[in-house]
Short mmCIF file of N, CA and C in Angstrom, two decimals:
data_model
loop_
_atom_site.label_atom_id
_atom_site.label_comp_id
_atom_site.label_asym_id
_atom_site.label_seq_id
_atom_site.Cartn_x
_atom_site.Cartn_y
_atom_site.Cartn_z
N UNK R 1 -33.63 -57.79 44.97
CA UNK R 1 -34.79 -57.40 45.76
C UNK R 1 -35.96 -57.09 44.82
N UNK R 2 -36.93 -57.36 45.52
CA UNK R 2 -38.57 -56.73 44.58
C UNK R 2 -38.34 -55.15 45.36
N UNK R 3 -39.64 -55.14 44.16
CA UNK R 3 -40.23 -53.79 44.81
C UNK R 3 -41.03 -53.35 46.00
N UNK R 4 -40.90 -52.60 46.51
CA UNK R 4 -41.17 -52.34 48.28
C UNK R 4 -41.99 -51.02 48.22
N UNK R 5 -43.98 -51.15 48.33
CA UNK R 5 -44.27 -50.65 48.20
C UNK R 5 -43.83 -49.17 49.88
N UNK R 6 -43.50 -49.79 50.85
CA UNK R 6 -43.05 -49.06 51.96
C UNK R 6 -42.39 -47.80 51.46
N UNK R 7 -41.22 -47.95 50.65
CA UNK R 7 -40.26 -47.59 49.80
C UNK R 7 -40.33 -46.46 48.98
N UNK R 8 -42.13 -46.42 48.31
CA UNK R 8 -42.40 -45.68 47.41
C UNK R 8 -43.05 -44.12 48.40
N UNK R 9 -42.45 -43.34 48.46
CA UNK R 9 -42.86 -42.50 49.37
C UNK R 9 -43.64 -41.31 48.77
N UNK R 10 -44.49 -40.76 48.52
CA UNK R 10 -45.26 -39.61 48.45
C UNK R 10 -44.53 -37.98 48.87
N UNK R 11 -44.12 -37.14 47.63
CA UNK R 11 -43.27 -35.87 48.40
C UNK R 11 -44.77 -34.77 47.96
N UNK R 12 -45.16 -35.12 47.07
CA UNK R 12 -46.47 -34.19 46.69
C UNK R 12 -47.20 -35.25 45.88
N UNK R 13 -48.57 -34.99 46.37
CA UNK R 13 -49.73 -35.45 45.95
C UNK R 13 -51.36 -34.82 45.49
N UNK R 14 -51.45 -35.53 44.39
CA UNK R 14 -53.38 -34.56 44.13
C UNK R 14 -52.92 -33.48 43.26
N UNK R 15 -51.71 -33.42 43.15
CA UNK R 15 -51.85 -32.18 42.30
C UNK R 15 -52.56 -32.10 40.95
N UNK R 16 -52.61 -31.50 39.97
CA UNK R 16 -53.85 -31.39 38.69
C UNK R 16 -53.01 -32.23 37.88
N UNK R 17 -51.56 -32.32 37.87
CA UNK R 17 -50.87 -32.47 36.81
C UNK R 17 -49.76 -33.61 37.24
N UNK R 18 -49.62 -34.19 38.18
CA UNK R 18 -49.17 -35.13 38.56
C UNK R 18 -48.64 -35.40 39.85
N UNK R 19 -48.01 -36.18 40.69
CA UNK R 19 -47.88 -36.42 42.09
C UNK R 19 -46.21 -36.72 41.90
N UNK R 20 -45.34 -36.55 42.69
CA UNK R 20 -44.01 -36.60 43.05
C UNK R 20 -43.92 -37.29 44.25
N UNK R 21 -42.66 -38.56 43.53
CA UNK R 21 -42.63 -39.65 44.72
C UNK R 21 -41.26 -39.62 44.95
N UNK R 22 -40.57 -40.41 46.18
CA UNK R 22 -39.52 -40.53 46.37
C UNK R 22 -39.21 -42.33 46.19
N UNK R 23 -38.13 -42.62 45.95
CA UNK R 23 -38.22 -44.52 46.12
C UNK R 23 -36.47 -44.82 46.35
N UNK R 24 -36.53 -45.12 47.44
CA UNK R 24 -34.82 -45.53 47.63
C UNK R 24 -34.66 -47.05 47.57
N UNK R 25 -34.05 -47.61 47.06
CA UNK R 25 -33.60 -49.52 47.24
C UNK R 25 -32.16 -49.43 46.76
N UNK R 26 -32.02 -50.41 47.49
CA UNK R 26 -30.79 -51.54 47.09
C UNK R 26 -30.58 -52.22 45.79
N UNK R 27 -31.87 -52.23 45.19
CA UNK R 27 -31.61 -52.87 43.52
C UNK R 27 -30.56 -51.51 42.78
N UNK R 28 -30.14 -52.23 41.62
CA UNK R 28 -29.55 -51.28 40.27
C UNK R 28 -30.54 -50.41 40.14
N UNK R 29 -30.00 -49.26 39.62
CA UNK R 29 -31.13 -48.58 38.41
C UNK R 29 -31.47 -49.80 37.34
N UNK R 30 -30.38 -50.12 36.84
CA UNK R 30 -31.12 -51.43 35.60
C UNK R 30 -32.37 -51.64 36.21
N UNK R 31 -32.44 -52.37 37.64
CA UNK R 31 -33.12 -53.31 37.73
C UNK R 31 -34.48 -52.93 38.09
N UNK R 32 -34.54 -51.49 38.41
CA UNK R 32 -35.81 -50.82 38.92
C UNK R 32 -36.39 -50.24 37.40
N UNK R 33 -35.55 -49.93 36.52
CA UNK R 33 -36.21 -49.54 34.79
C UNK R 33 -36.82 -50.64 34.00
N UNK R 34 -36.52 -52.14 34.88
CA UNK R 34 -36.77 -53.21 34.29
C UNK R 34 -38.61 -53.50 34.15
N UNK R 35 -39.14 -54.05 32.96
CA UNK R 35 -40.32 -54.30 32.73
C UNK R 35 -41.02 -54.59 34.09
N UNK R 36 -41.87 -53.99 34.20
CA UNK R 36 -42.76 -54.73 35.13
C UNK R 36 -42.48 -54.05 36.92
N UNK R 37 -41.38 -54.06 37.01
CA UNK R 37 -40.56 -53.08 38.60
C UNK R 37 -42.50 -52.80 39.37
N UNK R 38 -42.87 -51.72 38.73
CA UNK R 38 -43.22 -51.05 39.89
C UNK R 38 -44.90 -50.83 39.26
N UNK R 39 -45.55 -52.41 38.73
CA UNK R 39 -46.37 -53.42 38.57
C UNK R 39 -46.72 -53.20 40.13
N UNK R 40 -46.24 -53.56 41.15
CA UNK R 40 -47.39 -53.89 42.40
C UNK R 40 -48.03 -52.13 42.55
N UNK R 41 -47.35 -51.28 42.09
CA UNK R 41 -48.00 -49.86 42.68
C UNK R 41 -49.04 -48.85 41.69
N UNK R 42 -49.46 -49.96 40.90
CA UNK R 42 -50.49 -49.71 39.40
C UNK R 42 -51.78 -49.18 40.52
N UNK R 43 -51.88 -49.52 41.68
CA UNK R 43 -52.93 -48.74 42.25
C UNK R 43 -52.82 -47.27 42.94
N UNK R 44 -51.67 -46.68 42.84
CA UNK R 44 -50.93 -46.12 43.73
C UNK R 44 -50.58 -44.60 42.27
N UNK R 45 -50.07 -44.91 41.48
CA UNK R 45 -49.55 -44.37 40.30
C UNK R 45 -50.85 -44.01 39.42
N UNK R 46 -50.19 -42.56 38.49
CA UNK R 46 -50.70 -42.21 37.67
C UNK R 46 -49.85 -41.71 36.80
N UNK R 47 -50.91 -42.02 35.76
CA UNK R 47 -50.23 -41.36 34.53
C UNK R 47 -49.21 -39.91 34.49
N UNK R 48 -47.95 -39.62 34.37
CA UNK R 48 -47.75 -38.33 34.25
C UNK R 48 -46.97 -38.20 35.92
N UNK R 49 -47.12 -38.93 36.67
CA UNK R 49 -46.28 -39.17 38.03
C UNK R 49 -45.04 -39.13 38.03
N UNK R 50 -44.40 -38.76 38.75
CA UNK R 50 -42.70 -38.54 38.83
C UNK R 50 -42.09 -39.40 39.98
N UNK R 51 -40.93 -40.19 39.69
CA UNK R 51 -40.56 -40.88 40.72
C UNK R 51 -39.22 -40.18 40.76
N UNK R 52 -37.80 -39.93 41.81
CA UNK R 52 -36.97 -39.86 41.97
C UNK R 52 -36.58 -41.00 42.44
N UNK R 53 -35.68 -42.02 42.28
CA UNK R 53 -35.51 -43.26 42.82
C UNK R 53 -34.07 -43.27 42.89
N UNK R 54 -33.69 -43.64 43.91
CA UNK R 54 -32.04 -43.59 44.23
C UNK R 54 -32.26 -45.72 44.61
N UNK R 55 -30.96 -45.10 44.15
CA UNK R 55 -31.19 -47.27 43.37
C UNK R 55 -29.38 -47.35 44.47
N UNK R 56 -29.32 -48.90 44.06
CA UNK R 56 -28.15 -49.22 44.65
C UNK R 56 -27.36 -48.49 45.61
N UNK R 57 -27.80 -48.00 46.95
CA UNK R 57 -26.74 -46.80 47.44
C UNK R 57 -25.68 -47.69 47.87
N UNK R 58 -25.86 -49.14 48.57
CA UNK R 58 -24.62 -49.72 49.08
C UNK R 58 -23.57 -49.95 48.22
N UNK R 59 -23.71 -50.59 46.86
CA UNK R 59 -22.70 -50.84 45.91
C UNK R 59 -21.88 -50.19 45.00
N UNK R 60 -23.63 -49.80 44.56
CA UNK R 60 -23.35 -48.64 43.25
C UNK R 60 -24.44 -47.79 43.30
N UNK R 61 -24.21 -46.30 43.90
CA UNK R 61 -25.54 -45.43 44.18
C UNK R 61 -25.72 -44.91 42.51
N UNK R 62 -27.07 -45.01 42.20
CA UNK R 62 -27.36 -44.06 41.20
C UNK R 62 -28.80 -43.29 41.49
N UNK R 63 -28.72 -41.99 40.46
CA UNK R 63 -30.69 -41.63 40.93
C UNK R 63 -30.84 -41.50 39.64
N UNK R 64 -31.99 -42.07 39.32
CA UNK R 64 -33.05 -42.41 38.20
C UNK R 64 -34.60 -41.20 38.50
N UNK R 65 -34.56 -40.68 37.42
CA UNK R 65 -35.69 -39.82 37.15
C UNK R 65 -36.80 -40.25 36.39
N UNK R 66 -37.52 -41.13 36.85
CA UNK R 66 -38.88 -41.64 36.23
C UNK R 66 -39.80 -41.64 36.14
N UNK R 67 -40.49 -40.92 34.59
CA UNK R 67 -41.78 -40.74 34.61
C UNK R 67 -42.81 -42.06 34.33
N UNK R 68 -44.31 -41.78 35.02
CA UNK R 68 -45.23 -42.80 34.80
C UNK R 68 -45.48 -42.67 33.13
N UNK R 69 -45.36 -43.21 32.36
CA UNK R 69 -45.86 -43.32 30.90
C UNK R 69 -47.32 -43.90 30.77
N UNK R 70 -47.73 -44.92 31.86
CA UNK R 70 -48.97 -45.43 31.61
C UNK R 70 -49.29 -45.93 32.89
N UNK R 71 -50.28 -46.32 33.55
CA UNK R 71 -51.14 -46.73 35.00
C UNK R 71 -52.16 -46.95 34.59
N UNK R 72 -52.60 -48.31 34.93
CA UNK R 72 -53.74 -49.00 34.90
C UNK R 72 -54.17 -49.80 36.13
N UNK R 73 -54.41 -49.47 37.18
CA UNK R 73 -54.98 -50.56 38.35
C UNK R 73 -55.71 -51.99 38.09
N UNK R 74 -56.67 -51.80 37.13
CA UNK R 74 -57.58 -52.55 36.56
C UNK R 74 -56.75 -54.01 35.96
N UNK R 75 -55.79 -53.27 35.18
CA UNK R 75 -55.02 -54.37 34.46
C UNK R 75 -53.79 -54.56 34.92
N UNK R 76 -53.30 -54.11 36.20
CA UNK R 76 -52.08 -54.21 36.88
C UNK R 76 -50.80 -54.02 36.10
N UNK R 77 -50.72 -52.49 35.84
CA UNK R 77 -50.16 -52.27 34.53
C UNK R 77 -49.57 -51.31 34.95
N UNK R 78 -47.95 -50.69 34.45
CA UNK R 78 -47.15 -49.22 34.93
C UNK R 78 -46.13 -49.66 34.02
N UNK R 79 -46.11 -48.38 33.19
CA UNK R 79 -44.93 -48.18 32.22
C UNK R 79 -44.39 -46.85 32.96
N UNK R 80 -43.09 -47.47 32.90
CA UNK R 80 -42.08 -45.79 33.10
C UNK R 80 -41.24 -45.94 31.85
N UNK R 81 -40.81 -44.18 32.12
CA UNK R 81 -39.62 -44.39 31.31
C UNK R 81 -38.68 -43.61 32.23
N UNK R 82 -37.51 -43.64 32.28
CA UNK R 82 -35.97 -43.23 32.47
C UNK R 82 -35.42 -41.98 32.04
N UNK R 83 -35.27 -40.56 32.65
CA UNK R 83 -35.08 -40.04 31.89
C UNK R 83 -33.67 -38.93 32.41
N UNK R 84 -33.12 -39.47 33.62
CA UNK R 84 -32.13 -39.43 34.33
C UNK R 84 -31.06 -39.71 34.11
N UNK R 85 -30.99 -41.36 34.75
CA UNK R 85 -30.09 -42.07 34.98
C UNK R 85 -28.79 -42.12 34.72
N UNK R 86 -28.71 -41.43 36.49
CA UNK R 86 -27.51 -40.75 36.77
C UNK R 86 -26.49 -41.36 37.94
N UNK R 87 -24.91 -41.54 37.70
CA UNK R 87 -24.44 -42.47 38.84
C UNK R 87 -23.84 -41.19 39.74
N UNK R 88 -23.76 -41.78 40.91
CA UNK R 88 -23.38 -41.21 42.22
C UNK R 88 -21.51 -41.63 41.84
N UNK R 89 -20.66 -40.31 41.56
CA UNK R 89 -19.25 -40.67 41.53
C UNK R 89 -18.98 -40.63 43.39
N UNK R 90 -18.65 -39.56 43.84
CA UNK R 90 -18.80 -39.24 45.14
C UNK R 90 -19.53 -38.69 45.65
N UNK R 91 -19.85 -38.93 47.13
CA UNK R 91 -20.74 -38.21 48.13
C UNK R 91 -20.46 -37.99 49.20
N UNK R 92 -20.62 -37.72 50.13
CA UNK R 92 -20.66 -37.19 51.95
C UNK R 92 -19.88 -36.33 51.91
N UNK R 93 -20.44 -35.21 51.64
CA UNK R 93 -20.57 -33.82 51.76
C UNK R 93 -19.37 -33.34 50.99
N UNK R 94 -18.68 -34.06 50.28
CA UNK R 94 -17.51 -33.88 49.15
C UNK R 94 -18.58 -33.42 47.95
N UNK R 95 -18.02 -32.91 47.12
CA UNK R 95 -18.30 -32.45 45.42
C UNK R 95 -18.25 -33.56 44.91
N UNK R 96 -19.63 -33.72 44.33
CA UNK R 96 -19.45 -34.86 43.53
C UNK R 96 -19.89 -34.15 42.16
N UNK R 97 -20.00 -35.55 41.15
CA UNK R 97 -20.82 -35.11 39.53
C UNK R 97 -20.84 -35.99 39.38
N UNK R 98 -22.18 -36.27 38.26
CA UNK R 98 -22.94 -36.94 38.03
C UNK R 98 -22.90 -37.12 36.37
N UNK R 99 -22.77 -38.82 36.38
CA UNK R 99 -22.74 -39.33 34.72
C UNK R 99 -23.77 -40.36 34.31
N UNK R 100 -24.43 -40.08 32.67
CA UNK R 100 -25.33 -40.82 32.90
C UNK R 100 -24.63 -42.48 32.77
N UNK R 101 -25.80 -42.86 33.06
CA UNK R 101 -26.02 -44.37 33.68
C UNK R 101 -25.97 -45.28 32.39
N UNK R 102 -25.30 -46.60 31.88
CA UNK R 102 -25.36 -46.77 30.81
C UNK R 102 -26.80 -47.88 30.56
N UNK R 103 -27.76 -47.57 29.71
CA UNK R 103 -28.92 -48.45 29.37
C UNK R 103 -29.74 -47.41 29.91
N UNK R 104 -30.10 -45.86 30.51
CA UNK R 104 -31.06 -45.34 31.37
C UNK R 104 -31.89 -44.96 30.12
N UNK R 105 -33.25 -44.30 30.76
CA UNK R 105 -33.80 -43.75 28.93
C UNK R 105 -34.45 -44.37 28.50
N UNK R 106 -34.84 -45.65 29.04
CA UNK R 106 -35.03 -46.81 28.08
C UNK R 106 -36.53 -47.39 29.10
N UNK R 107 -37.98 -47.21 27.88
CA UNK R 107 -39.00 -47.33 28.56
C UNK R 107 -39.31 -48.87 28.93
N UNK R 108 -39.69 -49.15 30.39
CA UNK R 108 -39.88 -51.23 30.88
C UNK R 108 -40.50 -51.45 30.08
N UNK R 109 -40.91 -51.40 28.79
CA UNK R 109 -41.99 -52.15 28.42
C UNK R 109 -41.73 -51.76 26.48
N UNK R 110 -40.29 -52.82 26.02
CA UNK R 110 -39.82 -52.44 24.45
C UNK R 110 -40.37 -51.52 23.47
N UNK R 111 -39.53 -51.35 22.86
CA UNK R 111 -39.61 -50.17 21.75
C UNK R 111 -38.19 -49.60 22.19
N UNK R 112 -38.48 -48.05 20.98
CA UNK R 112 -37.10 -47.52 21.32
C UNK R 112 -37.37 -46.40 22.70
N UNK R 113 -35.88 -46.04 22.98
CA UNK R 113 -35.82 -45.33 24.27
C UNK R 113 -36.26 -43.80 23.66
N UNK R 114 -37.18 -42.84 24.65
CA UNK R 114 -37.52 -41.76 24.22
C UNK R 114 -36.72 -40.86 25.00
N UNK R 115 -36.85 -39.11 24.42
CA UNK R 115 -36.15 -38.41 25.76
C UNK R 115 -36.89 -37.17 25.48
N UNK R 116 -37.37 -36.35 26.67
CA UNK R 116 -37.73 -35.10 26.65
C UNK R 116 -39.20 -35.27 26.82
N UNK R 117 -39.98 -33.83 26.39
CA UNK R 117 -40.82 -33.96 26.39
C UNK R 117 -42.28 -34.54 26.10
N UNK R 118 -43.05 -35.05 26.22
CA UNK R 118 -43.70 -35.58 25.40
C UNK R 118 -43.36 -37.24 25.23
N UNK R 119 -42.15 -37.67 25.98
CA UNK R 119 -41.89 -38.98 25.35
C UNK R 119 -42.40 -39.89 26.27
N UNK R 120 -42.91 -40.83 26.01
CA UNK R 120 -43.89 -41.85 26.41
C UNK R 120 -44.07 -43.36 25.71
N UNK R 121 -43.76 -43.96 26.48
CA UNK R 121 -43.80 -45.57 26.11
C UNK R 121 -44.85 -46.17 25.47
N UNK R 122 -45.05 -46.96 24.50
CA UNK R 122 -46.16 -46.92 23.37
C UNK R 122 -46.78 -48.50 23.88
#
């Protein structure tokens, strides 16, 4: 699947310091950390934005914690990076826990993977 701007949902917005989104699909986490993913919403995104994205729930559920690293509308441009990526062992209303995801961390757009604060795709 592409990306589905429908999908990308708004939980807080306008704030000084960044906006918090929600994004559920059917793709992998891989496939939503992949270069370019979430390219159609460069008008939509800002720098410093937070996505929660729950990826694959039918196959393989995982949730991915992704920050905007870069937004450009102009140049149809969105770097994230990964800083989650976490798989769903069990769920419905059982105890589950959560392991990371193998490849998460790792900003769409090469170089090495950053983590924590401050880390941002170059």
């Amino acid at each position: 699947m592409a990306f589905s701007e429908q999908s990308l949902v708004p939980l807080s917005r306008e704030t000084q310091f960044f906006s918090l989104f929600s994004y559920e699909t059917e793709d992998s986490l891989e496939r939503v950390a992949a270069r370019g993913y979430f390219r159609p919403a460069a008008g939509l995104l800002r720098r410093r934005d937070v996505i929660v994205v729950y990826a694959g729930m039918e196959d393989k559920p995982a949730i991915g914690l992704f920050v905007v690293t870069a937004a450009d509308a102009k140049r149809n441009l969105v770097r994230v990076a990964d800083f989650a990526g976490l798989e769903i062992l069990r769920s419905g209303g059982h105890a589950f826990r959560l392991l990371p995801v193998a490849g998460a961390s790792k900003p769409d757009e090469g170089g090495p993977a950053k983590r924590g604060r401050g880390a941002e795709a170059a």
